[in-house]
Amino acid sequence: MGGKSKILIIGGTGYIGKFIVEASVNAGHPTFVLVRDSTLSTTGTASSKSNLIRSFTNSGVSFLIGDLYDHESLVKAIRQVDVVISTLGYAQLNDQDKILAAITETGNVKRFFPSEFGNDVDRVHAVEPAKSTFGHKAQFRRVVEASGVPYTYVSSNFFAGIFITSLAQLDATSPPRDRVIILGDGNTKAVYNREEDIATYTIKAVDDSRTLNKILYVRPPANCISMNDLTTLWENKIGKKLERIYVPEDQVLKNIQEASSPLNVRLGICHSVFVKGDQTNFEIESSFGVEASELYPDVQYATVDDMLQKYV
């Protein structure tokens, strides 16, 4: 393995986790996934998770039996690796302190990647309830920093598999061909990245001193685009003009207040990005961050144009 870091992914069967696992293996890292014993015992079934476990097994992934809520099992697993990447989902974000406690006890981890993979939570202008969602992540950042554990935060912005697939339309399963709803004036730029590219950049950062105690932003220039320009790009591809329905900020805020959970959180995040511009309204300064496509120009990332083409 050429002395490459041993990587443990916690949440490896989740949405972004499975891409991180694959990227780690492809990069030649000894790759470990924390799983419950019950998860391995279901590999004979036809569920998507069992298929994923079989795929991991075939690619050479090692499984470590453990549970987020079993401290001793976490400690035992973490002692065997050099790097811990958390890709836990929304429901478990507030329990990442259990991972940090185990890392602190073992003292052998040279880099910790908390579950971020979205907006930079220290640079948002969100309203409730998204404000609290971002706030919990930001609070955990402060806890990590106070612990002295070496870290990297990955700010990957929007997942293409969710936001390009739907052209940023909530609950759509494919880009619309008749009308598009645009929050605000449509001129604010958001950032869309393919999940495989996010994972590749994350793994490249593992042994890179330039990303130590920094935010790794996945903000390649070709993927920073406004909703107006994204819509025009899609229209040109399908040869048809879409009806554009603009929702002013006051109506967006009203919709957030009237929506129930989790829709109100999702709307709040969209308000933060599409109205306030929280993915692109600041410069990345070397004191706190680095940009992935600049650090790793060898990675041929998929552009927004590339990603939209598959839906034509």
PDB file of N, CA, C and O in Angstrom, residues 81-121:
ATOM      1  N   VAL A  81      -6.389   2.492  13.032  1.00  0.00           N
ATOM      2  CA  VAL A  81      -6.287   3.327  11.832  1.00  0.00           C
ATOM      3  C   VAL A  81      -5.512   4.620  12.107  1.00  0.00           C
ATOM      4  O   VAL A  81      -5.155   4.912  13.244  1.00  0.00           O
ATOM      5  N   ASP A  82      -5.267   5.365  11.034  1.00  0.00           N
ATOM      6  CA  ASP A  82      -4.562   6.645  11.134  1.00  0.00           C
ATOM      7  C   ASP A  82      -5.495   7.838  10.956  1.00  0.00           C
ATOM      8  O   ASP A  82      -5.242   8.921  11.491  1.00  0.00           O
ATOM      9  N   VAL A  83      -6.538   7.646  10.175  1.00  0.00           N
ATOM     10  CA  VAL A  83      -7.445   8.731   9.807  1.00  0.00           C
ATOM     11  C   VAL A  83      -8.891   8.276  10.024  1.00  0.00           C
ATOM     12  O   VAL A  83      -9.233   7.136   9.697  1.00  0.00           O
ATOM     13  N   VAL A  84      -9.705   9.177  10.559  1.00  0.00           N
ATOM     14  CA  VAL A  84     -11.126   8.881  10.752  1.00  0.00           C
ATOM     15  C   VAL A  84     -11.945   9.890   9.962  1.00  0.00           C
ATOM     16  O   VAL A  84     -11.776  11.108  10.124  1.00  0.00           O
ATOM     17  N   ILE A  85     -12.816   9.390   9.105  1.00  0.00           N
ATOM     18  CA  ILE A  85     -13.726  10.242   8.334  1.00  0.00           C
ATOM     19  C   ILE A  85     -15.151   9.908   8.748  1.00  0.00           C
ATOM     20  O   ILE A  85     -15.601   8.770   8.608  1.00  0.00           O
ATOM     21  N   SER A  86     -15.847  10.898   9.270  1.00  0.00           N
ATOM     22  CA  SER A  86     -17.252  10.713   9.640  1.00  0.00           C
ATOM     23  C   SER A  86     -18.132  11.194   8.492  1.00  0.00           C
ATOM     24  O   SER A  86     -17.988  12.328   8.025  1.00  0.00           O
ATOM     25  N   THR A  87     -19.028  10.325   8.050  1.00  0.00           N
ATOM     26  CA  THR A  87     -20.008  10.710   7.033  1.00  0.00           C
ATOM     27  C   THR A  87     -21.413  10.438   7.557  1.00  0.00           C
ATOM     28  O   THR A  87     -22.312  10.066   6.818  1.00  0.00           O
ATOM     29  N   LEU A  88     -21.564  10.623   8.870  1.00  0.00           N
ATOM     30  CA  LEU A  88     -22.855  10.395   9.496  1.00  0.00           C
ATOM     31  C   LEU A  88     -23.906  11.335   8.922  1.00  0.00           C
ATOM     32  O   LEU A  88     -23.616  12.478   8.558  1.00  0.00           O
ATOM     33  N   GLY A  89     -25.142  10.856   8.893  1.00  0.00           N
ATOM     34  CA  GLY A  89     -26.237  11.655   8.359  1.00  0.00           C
ATOM     35  C   GLY A  89     -26.779  12.650   9.372  1.00  0.00           C
ATOM     36  O   GLY A  89     -26.364  12.705  10.535  1.00  0.00           O
ATOM     37  N   TYR A  90     -27.728  13.421   8.906  1.00  0.00           N
ATOM     38  CA  TYR A  90     -28.312  14.524   9.677  1.00  0.00           C
ATOM     39  C   TYR A  90     -28.757  14.101  11.073  1.00  0.00           C
ATOM     40  O   TYR A  90     -28.502  14.798  12.058  1.00  0.00           O
ATOM     41  N   ALA A  91     -29.392  12.929  11.171  1.00  0.00           N
ATOM     42  CA  ALA A  91     -29.983  12.502  12.448  1.00  0.00           C
ATOM     43  C   ALA A  91     -28.931  12.220  13.519  1.00  0.00           C
ATOM     44  O   ALA A  91     -29.236  12.248  14.708  1.00  0.00           O
ATOM     45  N   GLN A  92     -27.689  11.948  13.113  1.00  0.00           N
ATOM     46  CA  GLN A  92     -26.656  11.569  14.071  1.00  0.00           C
ATOM     47  C   GLN A  92     -25.550  12.612  14.224  1.00  0.00           C
ATOM     48  O   GLN A  92     -24.579  12.394  14.948  1.00  0.00           O
ATOM     49  N   LEU A  93     -25.707  13.758  13.596  1.00  0.00           N
ATOM     50  CA  LEU A  93     -24.647  14.768  13.639  1.00  0.00           C
ATOM     51  C   LEU A  93     -24.308  15.190  15.066  1.00  0.00           C
ATOM     52  O   LEU A  93     -23.141  15.421  15.392  1.00  0.00           O
ATOM     53  N   ASN A  94     -25.323  15.292  15.905  1.00  0.00           N
ATOM     54  CA  ASN A  94     -25.079  15.768  17.268  1.00  0.00           C
ATOM     55  C   ASN A  94     -24.412  14.713  18.154  1.00  0.00           C
ATOM     56  O   ASN A  94     -24.094  14.993  19.317  1.00  0.00           O
ATOM     57  N   ASP A  95     -24.206  13.510  17.599  1.00  0.00           N
ATOM     58  CA  ASP A  95     -23.561  12.447  18.370  1.00  0.00           C
ATOM     59  C   ASP A  95     -22.097  12.242  17.964  1.00  0.00           C
ATOM     60  O   ASP A  95     -21.463  11.274  18.392  1.00  0.00           O
ATOM     61  N   GLN A  96     -21.582  13.145  17.147  1.00  0.00           N
ATOM     62  CA  GLN A  96     -20.190  12.990  16.717  1.00  0.00           C
ATOM     63  C   GLN A  96     -19.195  13.198  17.859  1.00  0.00           C
ATOM     64  O   GLN A  96     -18.027  12.820  17.732  1.00  0.00           O
ATOM     65  N   ASP A  97     -19.671  13.781  18.953  1.00  0.00           N
ATOM     66  CA  ASP A  97     -18.783  13.933  20.114  1.00  0.00           C
ATOM     67  C   ASP A  97     -18.308  12.583  20.622  1.00  0.00           C
ATOM     68  O   ASP A  97     -17.243  12.473  21.234  1.00  0.00           O
ATOM     69  N   LYS A  98     -19.086  11.537  20.350  1.00  0.00           N
ATOM     70  CA  LYS A  98     -18.698  10.186  20.769  1.00  0.00           C
ATOM     71  C   LYS A  98     -17.482   9.712  19.966  1.00  0.00           C
ATOM     72  O   LYS A  98     -16.603   9.022  20.499  1.00  0.00           O
ATOM     73  N   ILE A  99     -17.433  10.085  18.696  1.00  0.00           N
ATOM     74  CA  ILE A  99     -16.264   9.761  17.874  1.00  0.00           C
ATOM     75  C   ILE A  99     -15.050  10.526  18.382  1.00  0.00           C
ATOM     76  O   ILE A  99     -13.957   9.963  18.546  1.00  0.00           O
ATOM     77  N   LEU A 100     -15.243  11.804  18.652  1.00  0.00           N
ATOM     78  CA  LEU A 100     -14.141  12.636  19.118  1.00  0.00           C
ATOM     79  C   LEU A 100     -13.601  12.140  20.452  1.00  0.00           C
ATOM     80  O   LEU A 100     -12.383  12.129  20.681  1.00  0.00           O
ATOM     81  N   ALA A 101     -14.491  11.690  21.337  1.00  0.00           N
ATOM     82  CA  ALA A 101     -14.057  11.173  22.645  1.00  0.00           C
ATOM     83  C   ALA A 101     -13.170   9.944  22.470  1.00  0.00           C
ATOM     84  O   ALA A 101     -12.153   9.786  23.163  1.00  0.00           O
ATOM     85  N   ALA A 102     -13.556   9.079  21.525  1.00  0.00           N
ATOM     86  CA  ALA A 102     -12.759   7.871  21.279  1.00  0.00           C
ATOM     87  C   ALA A 102     -11.414   8.232  20.644  1.00  0.00           C
ATOM     88  O   ALA A 102     -10.382   7.646  20.978  1.00  0.00           O
ATOM     89  N   ILE A 103     -11.420   9.201  19.728  1.00  0.00           N
ATOM     90  CA  ILE A 103     -10.170   9.640  19.100  1.00  0.00           C
ATOM     91  C   ILE A 103      -9.229  10.230  20.149  1.00  0.00           C
ATOM     92  O   ILE A 103      -8.025   9.948  20.166  1.00  0.00           O
ATOM     93  N   THR A 104      -9.784  11.023  21.042  1.00  0.00           N
ATOM     94  CA  THR A 104      -8.985  11.648  22.097  1.00  0.00           C
ATOM     95  C   THR A 104      -8.365  10.597  23.013  1.00  0.00           C
ATOM     96  O   THR A 104      -7.202  10.709  23.425  1.00  0.00           O
ATOM     97  N   GLU A 105      -9.133   9.553  23.299  1.00  0.00           N
ATOM     98  CA  GLU A 105      -8.629   8.504  24.177  1.00  0.00           C
ATOM     99  C   GLU A 105      -7.502   7.710  23.524  1.00  0.00           C
ATOM    100  O   GLU A 105      -6.509   7.382  24.178  1.00  0.00           O
ATOM    101  N   THR A 106      -7.637   7.416  22.236  1.00  0.00           N
ATOM    102  CA  THR A 106      -6.621   6.584  21.585  1.00  0.00           C
ATOM    103  C   THR A 106      -5.332   7.358  21.326  1.00  0.00           C
ATOM    104  O   THR A 106      -4.233   6.818  21.460  1.00  0.00           O
ATOM    105  N   GLY A 107      -5.478   8.601  20.928  1.00  0.00           N
ATOM    106  CA  GLY A 107      -4.299   9.445  20.709  1.00  0.00           C
ATOM    107  C   GLY A 107      -3.469   9.114  19.488  1.00  0.00           C
ATOM    108  O   GLY A 107      -2.368   9.635  19.335  1.00  0.00           O
ATOM    109  N   ASN A 108      -3.974   8.255  18.596  1.00  0.00           N
ATOM    110  CA  ASN A 108      -3.173   7.838  17.443  1.00  0.00           C
ATOM    111  C   ASN A 108      -3.656   8.392  16.105  1.00  0.00           C
ATOM    112  O   ASN A 108      -3.027   8.164  15.070  1.00  0.00           O
ATOM    113  N   VAL A 109      -4.759   9.124  16.119  1.00  0.00           N
ATOM    114  CA  VAL A 109      -5.344   9.607  14.858  1.00  0.00           C
ATOM    115  C   VAL A 109      -4.644  10.881  14.405  1.00  0.00           C
ATOM    116  O   VAL A 109      -4.553  11.858  15.151  1.00  0.00           O
ATOM    117  N   LYS A 110      -4.146  10.867  13.177  1.00  0.00           N
ATOM    118  CA  LYS A 110      -3.414  12.028  12.666  1.00  0.00           C
ATOM    119  C   LYS A 110      -4.296  12.996  11.884  1.00  0.00           C
ATOM    120  O   LYS A 110      -3.851  14.106  11.560  1.00  0.00           O
ATOM    121  N   ARG A 111      -5.545  12.585  11.600  1.00  0.00           N
ATOM    122  CA  ARG A 111      -6.481  13.517  10.968  1.00  0.00           C
ATOM    123  C   ARG A 111      -7.911  13.029  11.180  1.00  0.00           C
ATOM    124  O   ARG A 111      -8.209  11.838  11.004  1.00  0.00           O
ATOM    125  N   PHE A 112      -8.784  13.980  11.534  1.00  0.00           N
ATOM    126  CA  PHE A 112     -10.211  13.700  11.716  1.00  0.00           C
ATOM    127  C   PHE A 112     -11.004  14.593  10.764  1.00  0.00           C
ATOM    128  O   PHE A 112     -10.811  15.810  10.729  1.00  0.00           O
ATOM    129  N   PHE A 113     -11.877  13.966   9.990  1.00  0.00           N
ATOM    130  CA  PHE A 113     -12.792  14.686   9.104  1.00  0.00           C
ATOM    131  C   PHE A 113     -14.206  14.548   9.673  1.00  0.00           C
ATOM    132  O   PHE A 113     -14.843  13.501   9.504  1.00  0.00           O
ATOM    133  N   PRO A 114     -14.720  15.553  10.366  1.00  0.00           N
ATOM    134  CA  PRO A 114     -16.105  15.467  10.842  1.00  0.00           C
ATOM    135  C   PRO A 114     -17.068  15.449   9.657  1.00  0.00           C
ATOM    136  O   PRO A 114     -16.707  15.832   8.533  1.00  0.00           O
ATOM    137  N   SER A 115     -18.297  15.030   9.910  1.00  0.00           N
ATOM    138  CA  SER A 115     -19.303  15.006   8.853  1.00  0.00           C
ATOM    139  C   SER A 115     -19.758  16.431   8.565  1.00  0.00           C
ATOM    140  O   SER A 115     -20.474  17.043   9.345  1.00  0.00           O
ATOM    141  N   GLU A 116     -19.310  16.954   7.445  1.00  0.00           N
ATOM    142  CA  GLU A 116     -19.681  18.301   7.002  1.00  0.00           C
ATOM    143  C   GLU A 116     -20.346  18.181   5.634  1.00  0.00           C
ATOM    144  O   GLU A 116     -21.534  18.060   5.520  1.00  0.00           O
ATOM    145  N   PHE A 117     -19.526  18.246   4.564  1.00  0.00           N
ATOM    146  CA  PHE A 117     -19.983  17.961   3.203  1.00  0.00           C
ATOM    147  C   PHE A 117     -21.212  18.786   2.797  1.00  0.00           C
ATOM    148  O   PHE A 117     -22.211  18.257   2.320  1.00  0.00           O
ATOM    149  N   GLY A 118     -21.087  20.101   2.996  1.00  0.00           N
ATOM    150  CA  GLY A 118     -22.152  21.015   2.603  1.00  0.00           C
ATOM    151  C   GLY A 118     -21.620  22.431   2.615  1.00  0.00           C
ATOM    152  O   GLY A 118     -20.474  22.679   2.238  1.00  0.00           O
ATOM    153  N   ASN A 119     -22.459  23.365   3.061  1.00  0.00           N
ATOM    154  CA  ASN A 119     -22.023  24.760   3.193  1.00  0.00           C
ATOM    155  C   ASN A 119     -20.940  24.894   4.258  1.00  0.00           C
ATOM    156  O   ASN A 119     -20.853  24.065   5.166  1.00  0.00           O
ATOM    157  N   ASP A 120     -20.147  25.958   4.154  1.00  0.00           N
ATOM    158  CA  ASP A 120     -19.250  26.307   5.252  1.00  0.00           C
ATOM    159  C   ASP A 120     -20.110  26.913   6.347  1.00  0.00           C
ATOM    160  O   ASP A 120     -20.589  28.045   6.221  1.00  0.00           O
ATOM    161  N   VAL A 121     -20.292  26.167   7.421  1.00  0.00           N
ATOM    162  CA  VAL A 121     -21.255  26.555   8.456  1.00  0.00           C
ATOM    163  C   VAL A 121     -20.816  27.765   9.267  1.00  0.00           C
ATOM    164  O   VAL A 121     -21.618  28.336  10.008  1.00  0.00           O
TER     165      VAL A 121
END
